[in-house]
């Protein structure tokens, strides 16, 4: 509900639209007074005194009278009345600036017409047409994660990334042909019993730091493995050079 209030107050150029908390009585009263002073102007300035007394215990009664004077069709729920008043202020703003808003409407219509005239390309790849934020897509990811015994993350795309990593490492062709090569054997490493070289007052923070340190070491090992692979490939190209006496150069034939 607060998002609706904020968006509408932003449209009315209320300076602190993003800081409004409609559950705070003082915020509520301050905005109501601002709407009357700047946009609606139902009362003369001298007649707005009851609305200006924001800390008065009688302010709700003054607001109820204000709604009645505006002929607000909503009754009972003060939040619904407030929402109607904001909408009423927007209507008055648009009515007082017909030329400005008419031009904006024309520009929007022209932009939509131009976008509609641009030829659209429809991909034949079904993955390009997926809605990655749809509920069926999210449910599908959670089903795959459950099948792979991967914990569900609040962000379904991170869960999908975890599933992808596990499939690449444990369910590739090499792993399927020789499953025993991917099965981790031996005694589990005592992760929580090692001393990482630093200490925290909270055990939970220290355990998290230990895990991050081990993940960093794993990244360094993977980087070293890739460096070694590059060195081997370069050596396979430069090793055992042959001499071609006809062109007077040394290199692979």
PDB file of C-alpha atoms in Angstrom:
ATOM      1  CA  UNK A   1       0.000   0.000   0.000  1.00  0.00           C
ATOM      2  CA  UNK A   2       2.832   2.437   0.852  1.00  0.00           C
ATOM      3  CA  UNK A   3       4.262   2.041  -2.670  1.00  0.00           C
ATOM      4  CA  UNK A   4       1.000   3.300  -4.155  1.00  0.00           C
ATOM      5  CA  UNK A   5       1.092   6.388  -1.937  1.00  0.00           C
ATOM      6  CA  UNK A   6       4.741   7.046  -2.765  1.00  0.00           C
ATOM      7  CA  UNK A   7       4.311   6.745  -6.530  1.00  0.00           C
ATOM      8  CA  UNK A   8       1.327   9.109  -6.533  1.00  0.00           C
ATOM      9  CA  UNK A   9       3.053  11.626  -4.286  1.00  0.00           C
ATOM     10  CA  UNK A  10       6.076  11.485  -6.596  1.00  0.00           C
ATOM     11  CA  UNK A  11       3.764  12.334  -9.497  1.00  0.00           C
ATOM     12  CA  UNK A  12       2.604  15.376  -7.511  1.00  0.00           C
ATOM     13  CA  UNK A  13       6.256  16.450  -6.931  1.00  0.00           C
ATOM     14  CA  UNK A  14       6.106  15.937  -3.176  1.00  0.00           C
ATOM     15  CA  UNK A  15       9.744  16.443  -2.108  1.00  0.00           C
ATOM     16  CA  UNK A  16       9.985  13.631   0.458  1.00  0.00           C
ATOM     17  CA  UNK A  17       7.749  11.178  -1.406  1.00  0.00           C
ATOM     18  CA  UNK A  18      10.178   8.282  -0.812  1.00  0.00           C
ATOM     19  CA  UNK A  19      10.309   8.877   2.963  1.00  0.00           C
ATOM     20  CA  UNK A  20       6.573   8.868   3.596  1.00  0.00           C
ATOM     21  CA  UNK A  21       5.346   6.287   6.093  1.00  0.00           C
ATOM     22  CA  UNK A  22       1.552   6.266   6.021  1.00  0.00           C
ATOM     23  CA  UNK A  23       1.519   4.260   9.242  1.00  0.00           C
ATOM     24  CA  UNK A  24       3.086   7.226  11.042  1.00  0.00           C
ATOM     25  CA  UNK A  25       0.285   9.637  12.075  1.00  0.00           C
ATOM     26  CA  UNK A  26       2.563  12.680  11.766  1.00  0.00           C
ATOM     27  CA  UNK A  27       3.620  11.727   8.204  1.00  0.00           C
ATOM     28  CA  UNK A  28      -0.020  11.150   7.312  1.00  0.00           C
ATOM     29  CA  UNK A  29      -1.158  14.502   8.676  1.00  0.00           C
ATOM     30  CA  UNK A  30       1.756  16.400   7.153  1.00  0.00           C
ATOM     31  CA  UNK A  31       1.002  15.043   3.674  1.00  0.00           C
ATOM     32  CA  UNK A  32      -2.717  15.765   4.011  1.00  0.00           C
ATOM     33  CA  UNK A  33      -1.946  19.383   4.910  1.00  0.00           C
ATOM     34  CA  UNK A  34       0.497  19.685   2.001  1.00  0.00           C
ATOM     35  CA  UNK A  35      -2.127  18.393  -0.430  1.00  0.00           C
ATOM     36  CA  UNK A  36      -4.613  21.013   0.773  1.00  0.00           C
ATOM     37  CA  UNK A  37      -2.058  23.863   0.732  1.00  0.00           C
ATOM     38  CA  UNK A  38      -0.428  23.094  -2.605  1.00  0.00           C
ATOM     39  CA  UNK A  39      -2.882  21.135  -4.771  1.00  0.00           C
ATOM     40  CA  UNK A  40      -6.499  21.043  -3.617  1.00  0.00           C
ATOM     41  CA  UNK A  41      -7.131  24.392  -1.858  1.00  0.00           C
ATOM     42  CA  UNK A  42     -10.646  23.509  -0.718  1.00  0.00           C
ATOM     43  CA  UNK A  43     -10.445  25.954   2.202  1.00  0.00           C
ATOM     44  CA  UNK A  44      -9.309  29.532   2.464  1.00  0.00           C
ATOM     45  CA  UNK A  45      -5.919  29.861   4.170  1.00  0.00           C
ATOM     46  CA  UNK A  46      -7.477  31.000   7.458  1.00  0.00           C
ATOM     47  CA  UNK A  47      -9.828  27.981   7.487  1.00  0.00           C
ATOM     48  CA  UNK A  48      -6.962  25.486   7.303  1.00  0.00           C
ATOM     49  CA  UNK A  49      -5.885  26.105  10.887  1.00  0.00           C
ATOM     50  CA  UNK A  50      -7.487  22.922  12.233  1.00  0.00           C
ATOM     51  CA  UNK A  51      -5.544  20.855   9.704  1.00  0.00           C
ATOM     52  CA  UNK A  52      -2.317  22.697  10.592  1.00  0.00           C
ATOM     53  CA  UNK A  53      -2.535  21.632  14.245  1.00  0.00           C
ATOM     54  CA  UNK A  54      -0.855  18.280  13.480  1.00  0.00           C
ATOM     55  CA  UNK A  55      -0.429  17.266  17.125  1.00  0.00           C
ATOM     56  CA  UNK A  56      -4.003  17.923  18.163  1.00  0.00           C
ATOM     57  CA  UNK A  57      -6.074  15.039  19.485  1.00  0.00           C
ATOM     58  CA  UNK A  58      -8.989  16.413  17.476  1.00  0.00           C
ATOM     59  CA  UNK A  59      -7.127  16.211  14.156  1.00  0.00           C
ATOM     60  CA  UNK A  60      -8.940  12.977  13.034  1.00  0.00           C
ATOM     61  CA  UNK A  61     -12.278  14.787  13.439  1.00  0.00           C
ATOM     62  CA  UNK A  62     -10.945  17.728  11.421  1.00  0.00           C
ATOM     63  CA  UNK A  63      -9.804  15.354   8.700  1.00  0.00           C
ATOM     64  CA  UNK A  64     -13.209  13.645   8.666  1.00  0.00           C
ATOM     65  CA  UNK A  65     -14.878  17.048   8.163  1.00  0.00           C
ATOM     66  CA  UNK A  66     -12.362  17.844   5.425  1.00  0.00           C
ATOM     67  CA  UNK A  67     -13.280  14.620   3.589  1.00  0.00           C
ATOM     68  CA  UNK A  68     -16.955  15.487   3.911  1.00  0.00           C
ATOM     69  CA  UNK A  69     -16.371  18.980   2.511  1.00  0.00           C
ATOM     70  CA  UNK A  70     -14.496  17.444  -0.425  1.00  0.00           C
ATOM     71  CA  UNK A  71     -17.501  15.149  -0.958  1.00  0.00           C
ATOM     72  CA  UNK A  72     -15.245  12.135  -0.673  1.00  0.00           C
ATOM     73  CA  UNK A  73     -17.355   9.068  -1.566  1.00  0.00           C
ATOM     74  CA  UNK A  74     -15.219   6.811   0.662  1.00  0.00           C
ATOM     75  CA  UNK A  75     -16.143   6.444   4.307  1.00  0.00           C
ATOM     76  CA  UNK A  76     -14.936   4.443   7.275  1.00  0.00           C
ATOM     77  CA  UNK A  77     -11.346   3.548   6.327  1.00  0.00           C
ATOM     78  CA  UNK A  78      -9.084   6.556   6.757  1.00  0.00           C
ATOM     79  CA  UNK A  79      -6.398   5.065   4.490  1.00  0.00           C
ATOM     80  CA  UNK A  80      -8.874   4.630   1.640  1.00  0.00           C
ATOM     81  CA  UNK A  81     -10.011   8.222   2.153  1.00  0.00           C
ATOM     82  CA  UNK A  82      -6.403   9.386   2.033  1.00  0.00           C
ATOM     83  CA  UNK A  83      -5.804   7.468  -1.191  1.00  0.00           C
ATOM     84  CA  UNK A  84      -8.905   9.072  -2.730  1.00  0.00           C
ATOM     85  CA  UNK A  85      -7.710  12.549  -1.721  1.00  0.00           C
ATOM     86  CA  UNK A  86      -4.345  11.955  -3.416  1.00  0.00           C
ATOM     87  CA  UNK A  87      -6.149  10.806  -6.550  1.00  0.00           C
ATOM     88  CA  UNK A  88      -8.366  13.891  -6.360  1.00  0.00           C
ATOM     89  CA  UNK A  89      -5.252  16.074  -6.141  1.00  0.00           C
ATOM     90  CA  UNK A  90      -3.794  14.378  -9.223  1.00  0.00           C
ATOM     91  CA  UNK A  91      -7.046  14.981 -11.112  1.00  0.00           C
ATOM     92  CA  UNK A  92      -6.984  18.680 -10.185  1.00  0.00           C
ATOM     93  CA  UNK A  93      -3.324  18.938 -11.182  1.00  0.00           C
ATOM     94  CA  UNK A  94      -4.079  17.450 -14.596  1.00  0.00           C
ATOM     95  CA  UNK A  95      -7.136  19.690 -15.039  1.00  0.00           C
ATOM     96  CA  UNK A  96      -5.086  22.811 -14.267  1.00  0.00           C
ATOM     97  CA  UNK A  97      -2.333  21.802 -16.699  1.00  0.00           C
ATOM     98  CA  UNK A  98      -4.294  20.413 -19.623  1.00  0.00           C
ATOM     99  CA  UNK A  99      -1.834  21.566 -22.293  1.00  0.00           C
ATOM    100  CA  UNK A 100       1.174  20.104 -20.481  1.00  0.00           C
ATOM    101  CA  UNK A 101      -0.354  16.687 -19.865  1.00  0.00           C
ATOM    102  CA  UNK A 102      -1.988  16.547 -23.291  1.00  0.00           C
ATOM    103  CA  UNK A 103       1.443  17.005 -24.849  1.00  0.00           C
ATOM    104  CA  UNK A 104       2.832  14.218 -22.666  1.00  0.00           C
ATOM    105  CA  UNK A 105       0.021  11.924 -23.778  1.00  0.00           C
ATOM    106  CA  UNK A 106       0.712  12.763 -27.418  1.00  0.00           C
ATOM    107  CA  UNK A 107       4.424  12.011 -26.979  1.00  0.00           C
ATOM    108  CA  UNK A 108       3.663   8.669 -25.322  1.00  0.00           C
ATOM    109  CA  UNK A 109       1.265   7.695 -28.110  1.00  0.00           C
ATOM    110  CA  UNK A 110       3.829   8.697 -30.758  1.00  0.00           C
ATOM    111  CA  UNK A 111       6.559   6.677 -29.023  1.00  0.00           C
ATOM    112  CA  UNK A 112       4.333   3.602 -28.844  1.00  0.00           C
ATOM    113  CA  UNK A 113       3.419   4.002 -32.507  1.00  0.00           C
ATOM    114  CA  UNK A 114       7.103   4.180 -33.465  1.00  0.00           C
ATOM    115  CA  UNK A 115       7.908   1.105 -31.375  1.00  0.00           C
ATOM    116  CA  UNK A 116       5.041  -0.772 -33.004  1.00  0.00           C
ATOM    117  CA  UNK A 117       6.370   0.091 -36.472  1.00  0.00           C
ATOM    118  CA  UNK A 118       9.779  -1.473 -35.746  1.00  0.00           C
ATOM    119  CA  UNK A 119       9.860  -5.033 -37.108  1.00  0.00           C
ATOM    120  CA  UNK A 120      10.132  -7.617 -34.367  1.00  0.00           C
ATOM    121  CA  UNK A 121      12.302 -10.706 -34.598  1.00  0.00           C
ATOM    122  CA  UNK A 122      10.894 -13.875 -33.171  1.00  0.00           C
ATOM    123  CA  UNK A 123      13.564 -16.353 -32.189  1.00  0.00           C
ATOM    124  CA  UNK A 124      13.099 -20.033 -32.948  1.00  0.00           C
ATOM    125  CA  UNK A 125      15.086 -20.927 -29.842  1.00  0.00           C
ATOM    126  CA  UNK A 126      12.514 -21.778 -27.130  1.00  0.00           C
ATOM    127  CA  UNK A 127      14.912 -20.578 -24.422  1.00  0.00           C
ATOM    128  CA  UNK A 128      14.722 -17.024 -25.801  1.00  0.00           C
ATOM    129  CA  UNK A 129      10.963 -16.988 -25.300  1.00  0.00           C
ATOM    130  CA  UNK A 130      11.006 -18.073 -21.667  1.00  0.00           C
ATOM    131  CA  UNK A 131       9.736 -15.790 -18.934  1.00  0.00           C
ATOM    132  CA  UNK A 132      12.433 -16.187 -16.297  1.00  0.00           C
ATOM    133  CA  UNK A 133      10.311 -14.535 -13.617  1.00  0.00           C
ATOM    134  CA  UNK A 134       7.156 -16.560 -14.170  1.00  0.00           C
ATOM    135  CA  UNK A 135       5.880 -18.926 -11.490  1.00  0.00           C
ATOM    136  CA  UNK A 136       6.064 -22.042 -13.763  1.00  0.00           C
ATOM    137  CA  UNK A 137       9.746 -21.302 -14.449  1.00  0.00           C
ATOM    138  CA  UNK A 138      10.483 -20.819 -10.739  1.00  0.00           C
ATOM    139  CA  UNK A 139       8.608 -24.014  -9.836  1.00  0.00           C
ATOM    140  CA  UNK A 140      10.599 -25.906 -12.466  1.00  0.00           C
ATOM    141  CA  UNK A 141      13.895 -24.706 -10.987  1.00  0.00           C
ATOM    142  CA  UNK A 142      12.816 -25.704  -7.492  1.00  0.00           C
ATOM    143  CA  UNK A 143      11.829 -29.162  -8.752  1.00  0.00           C
ATOM    144  CA  UNK A 144      15.237 -29.673 -10.382  1.00  0.00           C
ATOM    145  CA  UNK A 145      17.000 -28.384  -7.256  1.00  0.00           C
ATOM    146  CA  UNK A 146      15.032 -30.805  -5.094  1.00  0.00           C
ATOM    147  CA  UNK A 147      15.942 -33.672  -7.430  1.00  0.00           C
ATOM    148  CA  UNK A 148      19.628 -32.710  -7.253  1.00  0.00           C
ATOM    149  CA  UNK A 149      19.409 -32.154  -3.464  1.00  0.00           C
ATOM    150  CA  UNK A 150      20.439 -28.521  -3.757  1.00  0.00           C
ATOM    151  CA  UNK A 151      19.143 -26.094  -1.087  1.00  0.00           C
ATOM    152  CA  UNK A 152      16.667 -23.536  -2.393  1.00  0.00           C
ATOM    153  CA  UNK A 153      17.922 -19.946  -2.453  1.00  0.00           C
ATOM    154  CA  UNK A 154      15.494 -16.990  -2.165  1.00  0.00           C
ATOM    155  CA  UNK A 155      16.701 -15.875  -5.594  1.00  0.00           C
ATOM    156  CA  UNK A 156      15.611 -18.621  -8.017  1.00  0.00           C
ATOM    157  CA  UNK A 157      18.307 -17.601 -10.548  1.00  0.00           C
ATOM    158  CA  UNK A 158      21.039 -18.345  -8.001  1.00  0.00           C
ATOM    159  CA  UNK A 159      19.447 -21.749  -7.408  1.00  0.00           C
ATOM    160  CA  UNK A 160      19.527 -22.309 -11.185  1.00  0.00           C
ATOM    161  CA  UNK A 161      23.214 -21.381 -11.268  1.00  0.00           C
ATOM    162  CA  UNK A 162      23.963 -23.916  -8.517  1.00  0.00           C
ATOM    163  CA  UNK A 163      22.102 -26.607 -10.466  1.00  0.00           C
ATOM    164  CA  UNK A 164      24.091 -25.731 -13.585  1.00  0.00           C
ATOM    165  CA  UNK A 165      27.419 -26.022 -11.765  1.00  0.00           C
ATOM    166  CA  UNK A 166      26.538 -29.410 -10.308  1.00  0.00           C
ATOM    167  CA  UNK A 167      25.427 -30.755 -13.700  1.00  0.00           C
ATOM    168  CA  UNK A 168      28.616 -29.516 -15.381  1.00  0.00           C
ATOM    169  CA  UNK A 169      30.881 -31.073 -12.774  1.00  0.00           C
ATOM    170  CA  UNK A 170      29.090 -34.252 -11.766  1.00  0.00           C
ATOM    171  CA  UNK A 171      26.785 -35.119 -14.667  1.00  0.00           C
ATOM    172  CA  UNK A 172      28.980 -34.463 -17.719  1.00  0.00           C
ATOM    173  CA  UNK A 173      29.879 -37.219 -20.216  1.00  0.00           C
ATOM    174  CA  UNK A 174      33.127 -38.102 -18.441  1.00  0.00           C
ATOM    175  CA  UNK A 175      31.396 -38.399 -15.075  1.00  0.00           C
ATOM    176  CA  UNK A 176      28.575 -40.526 -16.483  1.00  0.00           C
ATOM    177  CA  UNK A 177      31.026 -42.915 -18.155  1.00  0.00           C
ATOM    178  CA  UNK A 178      33.141 -43.230 -15.025  1.00  0.00           C
ATOM    179  CA  UNK A 179      31.019 -42.286 -11.998  1.00  0.00           C
ATOM    180  CA  UNK A 180      33.602 -43.515  -9.480  1.00  0.00           C
ATOM    181  CA  UNK A 181      36.041 -40.834 -10.623  1.00  0.00           C
ATOM    182  CA  UNK A 182      33.722 -38.117  -9.321  1.00  0.00           C
ATOM    183  CA  UNK A 183      32.836 -39.715  -6.011  1.00  0.00           C
ATOM    184  CA  UNK A 184      34.644 -37.982  -3.176  1.00  0.00           C
ATOM    185  CA  UNK A 185      36.353 -40.515  -0.946  1.00  0.00           C
ATOM    186  CA  UNK A 186      38.361 -40.341   2.219  1.00  0.00           C
ATOM    187  CA  UNK A 187      37.913 -38.749   5.587  1.00  0.00           C
ATOM    188  CA  UNK A 188      35.975 -35.451   5.585  1.00  0.00           C
ATOM    189  CA  UNK A 189      38.160 -32.418   6.135  1.00  0.00           C
ATOM    190  CA  UNK A 190      37.550 -30.867   9.589  1.00  0.00           C
ATOM    191  CA  UNK A 191      36.594 -27.451   8.270  1.00  0.00           C
ATOM    192  CA  UNK A 192      35.307 -26.043  11.536  1.00  0.00           C
ATOM    193  CA  UNK A 193      38.240 -27.323  13.596  1.00  0.00           C
ATOM    194  CA  UNK A 194      41.023 -25.543  11.693  1.00  0.00           C
ATOM    195  CA  UNK A 195      42.500 -22.256  12.864  1.00  0.00           C
ATOM    196  CA  UNK A 196      42.278 -19.749   9.999  1.00  0.00           C
ATOM    197  CA  UNK A 197      44.716 -17.269  11.522  1.00  0.00           C
ATOM    198  CA  UNK A 198      42.080 -14.813  12.663  1.00  0.00           C
ATOM    199  CA  UNK A 199      39.508 -14.701  15.431  1.00  0.00           C
ATOM    200  CA  UNK A 200      36.067 -13.181  15.812  1.00  0.00           C
ATOM    201  CA  UNK A 201      34.018 -12.707  18.927  1.00  0.00           C
ATOM    202  CA  UNK A 202      30.992 -14.422  17.399  1.00  0.00           C
ATOM    203  CA  UNK A 203      31.386 -18.125  16.483  1.00  0.00           C
ATOM    204  CA  UNK A 204      28.932 -17.832  13.593  1.00  0.00           C
ATOM    205  CA  UNK A 205      30.977 -15.042  11.984  1.00  0.00           C
ATOM    206  CA  UNK A 206      34.219 -16.980  12.500  1.00  0.00           C
ATOM    207  CA  UNK A 207      32.745 -20.123  10.885  1.00  0.00           C
ATOM    208  CA  UNK A 208      31.574 -18.084   7.909  1.00  0.00           C
ATOM    209  CA  UNK A 209      35.064 -16.572   7.584  1.00  0.00           C
ATOM    210  CA  UNK A 210      36.607 -20.054   7.607  1.00  0.00           C
ATOM    211  CA  UNK A 211      34.335 -21.178   4.782  1.00  0.00           C
ATOM    212  CA  UNK A 212      35.121 -18.051   2.747  1.00  0.00           C
ATOM    213  CA  UNK A 213      38.851 -18.640   3.252  1.00  0.00           C
ATOM    214  CA  UNK A 214      38.539 -22.235   1.983  1.00  0.00           C
ATOM    215  CA  UNK A 215      36.522 -21.089  -1.022  1.00  0.00           C
ATOM    216  CA  UNK A 216      39.231 -18.564  -1.803  1.00  0.00           C
ATOM    217  CA  UNK A 217      41.870 -21.305  -1.628  1.00  0.00           C
ATOM    218  CA  UNK A 218      39.762 -23.411  -3.981  1.00  0.00           C
ATOM    219  CA  UNK A 219      39.571 -20.532  -6.474  1.00  0.00           C
ATOM    220  CA  UNK A 220      43.358 -20.137  -6.336  1.00  0.00           C
ATOM    221  CA  UNK A 221      43.793 -23.875  -6.979  1.00  0.00           C
ATOM    222  CA  UNK A 222      41.445 -23.757  -9.955  1.00  0.00           C
ATOM    223  CA  UNK A 223      43.369 -20.776 -11.334  1.00  0.00           C
ATOM    224  CA  UNK A 224      46.664 -22.655 -10.914  1.00  0.00           C
ATOM    225  CA  UNK A 225      45.201 -25.677 -12.705  1.00  0.00           C
ATOM    226  CA  UNK A 226      44.179 -23.517 -15.661  1.00  0.00           C
ATOM    227  CA  UNK A 227      47.633 -21.897 -15.752  1.00  0.00           C
ATOM    228  CA  UNK A 228      49.243 -25.346 -15.830  1.00  0.00           C
ATOM    229  CA  UNK A 229      46.956 -26.389 -18.698  1.00  0.00           C
ATOM    230  CA  UNK A 230      47.992 -23.311 -20.689  1.00  0.00           C
ATOM    231  CA  UNK A 231      51.689 -24.040 -20.053  1.00  0.00           C
ATOM    232  CA  UNK A 232      51.262 -27.628 -21.245  1.00  0.00           C
ATOM    233  CA  UNK A 233      49.537 -26.486 -24.434  1.00  0.00           C
ATOM    234  CA  UNK A 234      52.246 -23.906 -25.180  1.00  0.00           C
ATOM    235  CA  UNK A 235      54.949 -26.515 -24.590  1.00  0.00           C
ATOM    236  CA  UNK A 236      53.209 -28.936 -26.955  1.00  0.00           C
ATOM    237  CA  UNK A 237      53.472 -26.289 -29.674  1.00  0.00           C
ATOM    238  CA  UNK A 238      57.069 -25.169 -29.050  1.00  0.00           C
ATOM    239  CA  UNK A 239      58.668 -28.507 -28.073  1.00  0.00           C
ATOM    240  CA  UNK A 240      60.849 -30.576 -30.455  1.00  0.00           C
ATOM    241  CA  UNK A 241      61.458 -27.940 -33.149  1.00  0.00           C
ATOM    242  CA  UNK A 242      62.610 -29.130 -36.569  1.00  0.00           C
ATOM    243  CA  UNK A 243      65.054 -27.341 -38.857  1.00  0.00           C
ATOM    244  CA  UNK A 244      64.151 -26.600 -42.467  1.00  0.00           C
ATOM    245  CA  UNK A 245      67.495 -25.943 -44.177  1.00  0.00           C
ATOM    246  CA  UNK A 246      65.761 -24.828 -47.358  1.00  0.00           C
ATOM    247  CA  UNK A 247      64.293 -21.709 -45.792  1.00  0.00           C
ATOM    248  CA  UNK A 248      66.872 -21.361 -43.036  1.00  0.00           C
ATOM    249  CA  UNK A 249      64.376 -21.264 -40.174  1.00  0.00           C
ATOM    250  CA  UNK A 250      63.715 -23.315 -37.058  1.00  0.00           C
ATOM    251  CA  UNK A 251      60.232 -24.360 -36.091  1.00  0.00           C
ATOM    252  CA  UNK A 252      57.586 -27.032 -36.347  1.00  0.00           C
ATOM    253  CA  UNK A 253      56.964 -28.531 -39.775  1.00  0.00           C
TER     254      UNK A 253
END
